[in-house]
Coordinates of C-alpha atoms and ligand atoms in Angstrom, one line a residue:
M1 CA -15.6 28.0 -8.6
S2 CA -17.9 31.1 -9.2
T3 CA -16.9 33.4 -11.8
I4 CA -16.8 37.4 -12.0
P5 CA -19.5 38.9 -14.2
V6 CA -17.5 41.5 -16.7
G7 CA -18.8 43.9 -19.3
I8 CA -17.0 44.6 -22.6
L9 CA -17.3 48.6 -23.6
G10 CA -16.7 48.8 -27.3
A11 CA -17.5 45.3 -27.7
T12 CA -17.9 45.6 -31.6
G13 CA -14.6 46.6 -32.3
M14 CA -11.5 44.6 -32.8
V15 CA -10.4 45.2 -29.2
G16 CA -13.7 44.1 -28.0
Q17 CA -13.8 40.8 -29.8
Q18 CA -10.2 39.9 -29.0
F19 CA -11.8 40.6 -25.3
I20 CA -14.5 38.4 -26.1
A21 CA -12.2 35.4 -27.5
L22 CA -10.1 35.8 -24.8
L23 CA -12.7 36.0 -22.0
A24 CA -14.6 32.5 -23.4
N25 CA -14.4 29.7 -21.0
H26 CA -11.9 31.7 -18.7
P27 CA -12.0 30.3 -15.6
W28 CA -12.2 33.4 -13.6
F29 CA -14.4 36.0 -16.0
R30 CA -17.9 35.7 -17.6
V31 CA -18.9 38.4 -20.1
E32 CA -22.3 39.5 -19.0
W33 CA -22.7 42.8 -20.6
L34 CA -21.6 44.6 -24.2
G35 CA -21.6 48.5 -24.9
A36 CA -21.1 50.1 -28.2
S37 CA -22.3 52.9 -30.3
Q38 CA -26.0 53.8 -31.2
R39 CA -25.3 51.8 -34.5
S40 CA -25.1 48.6 -32.4
E41 CA -27.3 49.5 -29.7
G42 CA -30.3 47.0 -29.3
K43 CA -29.1 44.9 -31.6
A44 CA -28.0 40.7 -31.0
F45 CA -24.0 40.9 -31.1
R46 CA -24.2 38.7 -34.2
D47 CA -26.0 41.3 -36.4
A48 CA -24.3 44.5 -34.7
A49 CA -20.6 43.2 -35.4
A50 CA -19.1 40.9 -38.3
W51 CA -16.8 38.6 -36.5
R52 CA -13.2 38.9 -37.5
L53 CA -11.1 36.2 -35.3
A54 CA -10.5 32.8 -36.2
R55 CA -11.4 31.6 -32.5
P56 CA -15.3 30.7 -32.5
L57 CA -17.5 33.5 -31.8
P58 CA -19.2 31.8 -28.5
D59 CA -23.0 31.6 -28.6
D60 CA -24.0 33.1 -25.6
V61 CA -22.1 36.5 -26.8
A62 CA -23.5 36.2 -30.1
N63 CA -27.2 36.2 -28.7
R64 CA -26.6 38.9 -26.7
I65 CA -28.2 42.3 -26.8
V66 CA -25.6 45.4 -27.2
E67 CA -26.5 48.0 -25.2
A68 CA -25.5 51.9 -24.9
A69 CA -22.1 52.5 -23.6
T70 CA -23.8 54.2 -20.5
P71 CA -23.1 53.4 -17.2
G72 CA -25.5 51.5 -14.6
R73 CA -26.6 48.5 -16.0
A74 CA -23.0 47.0 -16.9
P75 CA -21.0 44.8 -13.9
R76 CA -18.7 46.4 -11.9
L77 CA -15.3 45.4 -14.0
V78 CA -15.9 46.2 -17.7
F79 CA -13.4 45.9 -20.1
S80 CA -12.8 48.6 -22.7
G81 CA -11.9 48.7 -26.2
L82 CA -13.8 51.9 -27.4
D83 CA -12.5 54.3 -30.1
S84 CA -10.0 56.8 -28.4
S85 CA -12.5 59.7 -29.9
V86 CA -14.8 59.0 -27.3
A87 CA -13.1 56.9 -24.8
G88 CA -11.9 59.4 -22.6
E89 CA -15.3 61.0 -21.9
I90 CA -17.0 57.7 -21.8
E91 CA -14.6 55.6 -19.5
T92 CA -14.5 58.5 -17.0
A93 CA -18.3 58.4 -16.7
F94 CA -17.9 54.8 -15.8
A95 CA -15.3 55.5 -13.3
E96 CA -17.4 58.1 -11.7
A97 CA -20.4 55.9 -11.4
G98 CA -18.5 53.1 -9.5
H99 CA -17.4 51.0 -12.5
V100 CA -13.6 49.4 -12.6
I101 CA -12.7 50.1 -16.0
V102 CA -9.3 48.3 -17.7
S103 CA -8.8 50.2 -20.9
N104 CA -7.2 49.6 -24.5
S105 CA -7.7 53.0 -25.2
R106 CA -5.0 55.8 -25.0
N107 CA -7.0 58.7 -23.3
H108 CA -5.8 57.9 -19.8
R109 CA -2.5 56.4 -19.9
M110 CA -0.5 59.3 -18.8
E111 CA -2.4 60.5 -16.3
P112 CA -0.7 60.6 -13.1
N113 CA -3.1 58.6 -11.1
V114 CA -4.0 55.9 -13.7
P115 CA -1.4 52.8 -13.8
L116 CA -0.1 52.0 -16.9
L117 CA 0.1 48.3 -16.8
I118 CA 2.3 45.3 -18.4
P119 CA 1.9 43.6 -15.3
E120 CA 5.2 41.5 -15.4
I121 CA 6.8 44.7 -15.2
N122 CA 4.9 47.3 -13.2
A123 CA 2.3 45.5 -10.7
D124 CA 3.1 48.0 -7.9
H125 CA 1.6 50.5 -10.2
L126 CA -1.7 49.6 -9.1
A127 CA -1.3 51.3 -5.6
L128 CA -1.9 54.5 -7.8
L129 CA -5.6 53.4 -8.0
E130 CA -6.0 54.3 -4.1
R131 CA -5.1 58.0 -5.2
Q132 CA -8.1 57.7 -8.0
G133 CA -10.3 57.0 -4.9
A134 CA -9.3 60.1 -3.3
G135 CA -10.1 62.5 -6.8
G136 CA -13.5 61.5 -6.0
W137 CA -14.1 58.5 -8.4
K138 CA -16.2 55.6 -6.8
G139 CA -14.7 53.2 -9.6
R140 CA -11.4 53.1 -11.0
I141 CA -9.4 53.0 -14.4
V142 CA -6.5 50.9 -15.0
T143 CA -4.8 51.3 -19.0
N144 CA -2.9 49.2 -20.7
P145 CA -0.2 50.4 -23.3
N146 CA -0.1 50.9 -26.9
C147 CA 1.2 47.9 -28.3
A148 CA 4.1 48.6 -30.0
V149 CA 5.6 49.8 -26.3
V150 CA 4.7 46.2 -24.9
V151 CA 7.5 45.1 -27.0
M152 CA 9.8 47.5 -26.4
A153 CA 9.5 47.9 -22.6
M154 CA 9.5 44.0 -22.2
A155 CA 13.0 44.0 -23.6
L156 CA 14.4 46.8 -21.8
A157 CA 12.8 45.9 -18.4
P158 CA 15.1 43.4 -17.5
L159 CA 18.0 45.4 -18.7
R160 CA 17.3 48.4 -15.8
Q161 CA 20.0 46.4 -13.8
F162 CA 22.7 47.6 -16.1
G163 CA 22.0 51.3 -16.3
L164 CA 19.7 52.1 -18.8
K165 CA 20.4 55.2 -20.5
T166 CA 19.2 55.2 -24.1
T167 CA 17.3 53.5 -26.8
M168 CA 16.4 53.9 -30.2
I169 CA 13.7 51.6 -31.7
T170 CA 12.7 51.2 -35.1
T171 CA 9.2 49.2 -35.1
L172 CA 7.8 47.1 -37.8
Q173 CA 4.1 46.6 -36.9
A174 CA 1.6 44.3 -38.0
I175 CA -1.8 45.4 -39.8
S176 CA -3.9 44.3 -36.4
G177 CA -2.8 47.4 -34.8
A178 CA -4.7 49.6 -37.2
G179 CA -8.2 48.1 -36.3
Y180 CA -10.7 47.0 -38.8
P181 CA -10.6 47.2 -42.2
G182 CA -7.4 49.2 -41.2
V183 CA -5.0 50.4 -43.6
A184 CA -6.2 50.4 -46.9
S185 CA -4.9 46.9 -49.2
W186 CA -3.5 49.6 -52.0
D187 CA -1.3 51.3 -49.2
I188 CA -0.2 48.2 -47.6
L189 CA 0.6 45.4 -50.0
A190 CA 4.2 45.0 -50.9
N191 CA 5.0 48.0 -48.9
V192 CA 6.3 49.5 -45.8
I193 CA 4.6 52.7 -44.2
P194 CA 6.3 55.2 -42.2
Y195 CA 5.2 57.5 -39.8
I196 CA 2.0 55.4 -39.3
G197 CA 0.1 58.5 -37.4
G198 CA -2.2 58.3 -34.5
G199 CA 0.7 59.5 -32.7
E200 CA 2.8 56.5 -32.4
E201 CA 6.2 57.6 -32.1
D202 CA 5.2 60.2 -29.1
K203 CA 3.3 57.0 -27.9
V204 CA 6.3 55.3 -27.6
E205 CA 8.8 57.4 -26.4
T206 CA 6.5 58.8 -23.5
E207 CA 4.5 55.2 -22.2
A208 CA 8.1 53.5 -21.8
K209 CA 9.1 55.9 -19.6
K210 CA 6.0 55.5 -17.4
I211 CA 6.0 52.0 -17.6
L212 CA 9.8 51.4 -16.5
G213 CA 9.7 54.5 -13.8
S214 CA 9.6 53.6 -10.2
L215 CA 6.7 54.3 -7.5
S216 CA 7.5 56.4 -4.4
N217 CA 5.0 58.3 -2.5
G218 CA 2.1 57.1 -4.3
A219 CA 3.5 59.0 -7.7
V220 CA 5.6 57.3 -10.6
T221 CA 9.0 58.8 -11.2
L222 CA 9.6 58.6 -14.9
H223 CA 12.8 56.5 -15.9
P224 CA 15.2 58.7 -17.0
V225 CA 16.1 56.6 -20.5
L226 CA 15.8 58.8 -23.7
V227 CA 13.8 56.9 -26.3
S228 CA 14.0 57.5 -29.9
A229 CA 11.1 56.2 -31.9
T230 CA 10.4 55.5 -35.6
T231 CA 7.0 53.1 -36.4
T232 CA 6.2 51.4 -39.7
R233 CA 3.4 49.6 -40.6
V234 CA 4.2 46.4 -42.7
P235 CA 2.1 44.0 -44.3
V236 CA 2.1 41.5 -41.4
H237 CA -1.1 40.0 -40.1
N238 CA -0.6 39.9 -36.5
G239 CA 3.0 40.6 -34.5
H240 CA 4.7 43.4 -34.2
T241 CA 8.7 43.5 -34.5
G242 CA 10.9 46.0 -32.9
S243 CA 14.7 46.5 -34.1
I244 CA 15.9 48.2 -30.9
A245 CA 19.6 49.7 -30.0
V246 CA 20.2 50.4 -26.3
G247 CA 23.1 52.4 -24.6
L248 CA 24.1 51.0 -21.1
E249 CA 26.0 52.8 -18.4
Q250 CA 27.7 49.2 -17.8
K251 CA 29.4 46.8 -20.2
P252 CA 27.6 43.4 -19.3
P253 CA 28.9 40.3 -21.1
L254 CA 26.1 39.1 -23.5
E255 CA 25.1 35.9 -21.6
A256 CA 24.3 38.4 -18.8
I257 CA 22.1 40.3 -21.0
I258 CA 20.6 36.7 -22.2
D259 CA 20.1 35.7 -18.9
A260 CA 18.7 38.6 -17.7
W261 CA 15.8 38.2 -20.5
Q262 CA 15.5 34.6 -20.2
S263 CA 15.3 34.7 -16.1
F264 CA 12.8 37.5 -16.2
R265 CA 9.8 36.6 -14.7
G266 CA 7.0 39.3 -12.7
R267 CA 4.1 39.0 -10.4
P268 CA 1.7 37.0 -12.9
Q269 CA 4.2 34.4 -13.3
Q270 CA 4.5 34.4 -9.2
L271 CA 0.7 34.5 -8.9
G272 CA 0.4 31.5 -11.8
L273 CA -2.4 33.8 -13.5
P274 CA -4.3 32.0 -15.9
S275 CA -3.2 33.6 -18.9
A276 CA 0.2 34.6 -17.9
P277 CA 3.0 33.0 -20.1
P278 CA 5.0 30.8 -17.9
Q279 CA 8.4 32.7 -19.6
P280 CA 7.2 35.9 -20.7
I281 CA 10.4 36.6 -22.7
V282 CA 12.1 34.1 -25.0
Y283 CA 15.4 34.7 -26.4
L284 CA 15.8 33.0 -29.9
P285 CA 19.7 32.0 -30.8
E286 CA 18.9 31.9 -34.3
A287 CA 20.4 34.6 -36.7
N288 CA 17.1 35.0 -38.5
R289 CA 14.5 35.0 -35.7
P290 CA 12.2 36.2 -34.1
Q291 CA 9.8 36.3 -37.3
P292 CA 6.2 37.2 -36.8
S293 CA 4.4 34.1 -38.7
L294 CA 6.5 31.5 -36.8
D295 CA 6.8 33.2 -33.5
V296 CA 3.9 35.2 -33.1
D297 CA 1.8 32.1 -31.2
R298 CA 4.7 31.0 -29.6
D299 CA 4.0 29.1 -26.6
E300 CA 0.7 30.3 -25.8
I301 CA -1.4 28.6 -23.3
V302 CA -5.2 29.3 -23.0
F303 CA -7.0 27.9 -19.6
H304 CA -10.0 26.8 -20.3
G305 CA -12.9 26.4 -17.5
A306 CA -14.9 24.1 -19.4
V307 CA -14.2 20.7 -20.4
H308 CA -15.0 20.0 -24.0
M309 CA -15.1 16.2 -24.9
G310 CA -14.1 15.4 -28.3
V311 CA -14.9 11.6 -29.5
A312 CA -12.8 10.4 -32.0
V313 CA -15.1 8.3 -34.7
A314 CA -13.9 6.5 -37.8
S315 CA -16.4 7.7 -40.5
D316 CA -17.0 6.9 -44.0
D317 CA -14.7 10.2 -44.9
G318 CA -11.9 9.0 -42.3
L319 CA -11.3 9.6 -38.6
V320 CA -13.8 12.8 -37.2
V321 CA -14.0 14.2 -33.9
P322 CA -17.4 15.5 -32.5
V323 CA -17.3 17.6 -29.5
V324 CA -19.4 17.5 -26.6
H325 CA -19.2 20.7 -25.0
D326 CA -19.5 21.4 -21.2
A327 CA -19.0 17.3 -20.4
R328 CA -18.4 18.4 -16.6
E329 CA -21.8 20.2 -16.2
R330 CA -23.4 16.7 -17.3
D331 CA -24.9 13.8 -15.4
V332 CA -23.6 10.1 -16.8
V333 CA -26.7 9.6 -18.4
D334 CA -26.9 12.8 -20.4
L335 CA -23.2 12.4 -21.2
G336 CA -23.7 8.9 -22.4
R337 CA -26.8 10.3 -24.5
E338 CA -25.0 12.9 -25.9
I339 CA -21.8 10.6 -27.0
V340 CA -24.1 8.0 -28.7
R341 CA -25.6 11.3 -30.4
A342 CA -22.3 12.8 -31.6
T343 CA -21.0 9.4 -32.8
E344 CA -24.0 8.7 -34.8
A345 CA -23.7 11.8 -36.4
G346 CA -20.1 11.5 -37.1
R347 CA -20.7 8.5 -38.7
A348 CA -23.7 9.5 -40.6
G349 CA -21.5 12.8 -41.7
H350 CA -24.0 14.7 -40.3
L351 CA -21.8 16.9 -38.4
A352 CA -22.3 20.5 -37.9
P353 CA -19.3 22.7 -37.8
E354 CA -19.3 23.9 -34.3
M355 CA -19.9 20.4 -33.4
L356 CA -16.3 19.7 -34.5
R357 CA -14.6 22.5 -32.6
G358 CA -13.0 23.1 -29.5
A359 CA -12.0 19.8 -27.7
T360 CA -9.8 20.4 -24.6
F361 CA -10.1 16.4 -23.8
T362 CA -10.4 13.9 -26.3
V363 CA -11.2 10.1 -25.9
T364 CA -10.2 7.6 -28.7
N365 CA -10.2 3.7 -29.7
F366 CA -7.5 2.6 -31.4
G367 CA -8.6 -0.9 -30.3
T368 CA -11.3 -1.3 -32.9
E369 CA -7.9 -1.7 -35.6
G370 CA -6.5 -4.2 -33.4
G371 CA -3.9 -1.6 -31.6
R372 CA -2.9 -1.9 -28.3
F373 CA -0.8 1.4 -27.1
A374 CA -0.4 4.5 -29.0
T375 CA 0.9 8.0 -28.4
P376 CA -1.6 10.5 -30.5
I377 CA -0.3 14.3 -30.7
V378 CA -2.0 16.5 -28.5
R379 CA -2.8 20.0 -30.4
P380 CA -4.3 23.1 -28.7
P381 CA -6.8 23.4 -27.5
Q382 CA -6.8 19.8 -26.4
V383 CA -4.2 19.1 -23.3
A384 CA -4.7 15.3 -23.2
I385 CA -5.9 12.4 -25.5
L386 CA -7.2 9.4 -23.9
G387 CA -6.6 6.2 -25.9
F388 CA -7.9 2.3 -25.2
G389 CA -6.6 -0.3 -27.0
A390 CA -8.1 -3.6 -27.9
V391 CA -9.5 -5.7 -25.5
R392 CA -7.7 -9.0 -25.5
T393 CA -6.8 -12.0 -23.4
R394 CA -3.3 -11.9 -22.3
P395 CA -1.0 -12.9 -19.8
V396 CA -1.4 -11.3 -16.4
V397 CA 0.4 -11.5 -13.1
D398 CA -1.9 -12.6 -10.3
G399 CA -0.3 -12.8 -7.1
D400 CA 2.7 -15.6 -7.5
A401 CA 1.0 -16.8 -10.8
I402 CA 1.0 -15.9 -14.4
V403 CA -2.9 -16.3 -15.9
A404 CA -4.5 -15.5 -19.0
A405 CA -7.1 -12.9 -18.5
P406 CA -8.8 -10.3 -20.5
T407 CA -6.9 -7.0 -20.7
L408 CA -7.8 -3.4 -21.6
P409 CA -4.8 -1.3 -22.5
V410 CA -4.8 2.3 -22.0
S411 CA -2.5 5.1 -22.9
L412 CA -3.0 8.8 -22.0
S413 CA -0.9 11.6 -24.0
A414 CA -0.8 14.9 -22.0
D415 CA 0.3 18.3 -23.0
H416 CA 3.2 18.9 -20.7
R417 CA 3.2 22.5 -20.2
V418 CA -0.2 22.2 -19.0
I419 CA -0.2 18.9 -17.0
D420 CA 2.6 17.2 -15.2
G421 CA 3.4 13.7 -14.9
R422 CA 2.1 13.1 -11.2
E423 CA -1.1 14.5 -12.6
A424 CA -1.5 12.7 -15.7
T425 CA -0.5 9.2 -13.3
G426 CA -3.2 10.4 -10.8
F427 CA -5.8 10.7 -13.6
L428 CA -4.8 7.4 -15.0
E429 CA -5.2 5.3 -11.4
R430 CA -8.4 7.2 -11.3
V431 CA -9.8 6.0 -14.9
L432 CA -8.5 2.3 -14.0
A433 CA -10.2 2.4 -10.8
L434 CA -13.3 3.3 -12.6
L435 CA -13.1 0.7 -15.0
R436 CA -12.5 -1.9 -12.3
D437 CA -15.6 -0.9 -10.6
P438 CA -18.1 1.3 -12.5
T439 CA -20.5 1.8 -10.0
A440 CA -18.1 4.1 -8.4
G441 CA -18.1 6.7 -10.8
I442 CA -21.7 7.2 -10.7
A443 CA -22.4 9.1 -7.8
P444 CA -19.6 11.6 -8.2
F445 CA -20.4 12.1 -11.9
G446 CA -24.4 12.5 -10.9
Q447 CA -23.4 15.3 -8.1
Ligands
NAP501 P1 -12.6 49.6 -33.6 O1 -12.9 48.3 -34.2 O2 -13.1 50.9 -34.7 O3 -14.1 49.4 -32.6 C1 -14.3 50.7 -31.8 C2 -15.3 50.3 -30.7 O4 -15.8 51.4 -30.2 C3 -16.6 49.8 -31.4 O5 -17.5 48.8 -30.7 C4 -17.5 51.2 -31.7 O6 -18.9 50.8 -31.8 C5 -17.4 51.6 -30.3 N1 -17.5 53.3 -30.6 C6 -17.6 54.1 -31.6 N2 -17.8 55.2 -31.2 C7 -18.8 54.9 -30.3 C8 -19.5 55.8 -29.6 N3 -19.8 57.1 -29.6 N4 -19.8 55.2 -28.6 C9 -20.2 54.2 -28.0 N5 -19.2 53.2 -28.7 C10 -18.2 53.7 -29.6 O7 -11.6 49.8 -33.1 P2 -10.4 49.0 -32.3 O8 -9.6 48.7 -33.3 O9 -11.1 47.8 -31.9 O10 -9.6 49.7 -31.4 C11 -10.3 50.6 -30.1 C12 -9.3 51.3 -29.0 O11 -8.5 50.2 -28.9 C13 -8.8 52.2 -30.1 O12 -8.5 53.6 -28.8 C14 -7.2 52.0 -30.2 O13 -6.5 53.2 -30.4 C15 -7.4 50.7 -29.2 N6 -6.0 50.0 -29.3 C16 -5.1 49.4 -28.9 C17 -4.5 48.4 -28.8 C18 -3.4 48.2 -28.1 O14 -2.5 47.2 -28.0 N7 -3.3 48.6 -26.6 C19 -4.1 48.0 -30.1 C20 -5.0 48.2 -30.9 C21 -6.1 49.1 -30.7 P3 -19.8 50.5 -33.2 O15 -19.4 48.8 -33.8 O16 -21.1 50.5 -32.5 O17 -19.5 51.7 -34.0

């Protein structure tokens, strides 16, 4: 499938880096353009920005030259993580020039013609984009909300059916929301900071009303809920917590509220979009949950467009899994050569760190130790592990007779959230067919 070229404004910042990480190997998008300030312009990304994320910086982005944040050379679709002191002006210039901007900055969020989007809640607000055209922009701007608002609006949206009247929220916001270097360690360590600045309380109180509002006659009517917010910054890396009290017109039983949260689904789930969580709201019955360090990455599924093949190799230092990247793009000869190169480097202990990262599918061989079947644990980003046991002469049913024949036991462990049983069985059938007649695989692999 061909992918859509995208640009990133403010690519060198913390939000820009998150865009780069989330777009790496995305099945629909490929990053083709990076823009930032004069400080970064003309430098390769790896020299302009200090990469701060645990996920690796993709090589193609690392070597890409950062350009000026001016419209023209960027692709039509641009994600923006610009500093809010400049985002208003620059994003407007891009929209006027025909670019479609998806912005994280606050500048355009409350403009009547700009959708403020949490796609699970108000995908219908995208109809506002038509009015932007009437206002003279050749391009468009869509914004996403303040991060604390996402937590609150998602919890409140399913409660609108019970007559949502008032809400009071106290946030415990992670330092990730303050960018890098963010809050000084002297201030944040062993501390809680109230009134965190940047108009945070005001954003929580106004943005939620727009997101929860209804669209009629091409305009959003703000939701009448009264919101009162206190925002605090706490020494947590990632994951905002909100303590929320809610006033409702009705008195639904607890079960009805829990069911409203658990069954809540939106347009991204209906469409099966690549990064849509299958269940957007998770209710935890335990009294001491949620906790950011335990729940922030809960059920995260990242869909990779590429197949990076891990090959488990026994070395003197134990089992290592070198990775052959972009295995699907290689023909069978090239793939075979790469596997040999990776396994020899693994055995010799000569693997660079990037050769050990990012396997999405791994092949292993427990037959070397005489094993037959196994159920290896699949850990993200892997979605499946194919294992081969030892070839031995074993009893095999052949027609009505039992004969002695060489057999190769094959096991497949798969992440059931991504691959269902039917797909897994179909894949195994195909592997077995290719093992019976390897020549059948050469043409399709080589194409
Ligand atoms: P950051 O790390 O300071 O990055 C700011 C980016 O803007 C950098 O790429 C910087 O480029 C660029 N920039 C600064 N001045 C510029 C100029 N005059 N011309 C062109 N580019 C310029 O900030 P951040 O933490 O990523 O936050 C970015 C935005 O997202 C802010 O508006 C913030 O409020 C918002 N935000 C939103 C959320 C959310 O959940 N929606 C969360 C956090 C932050 P250089 O590196 O070249 O200086």
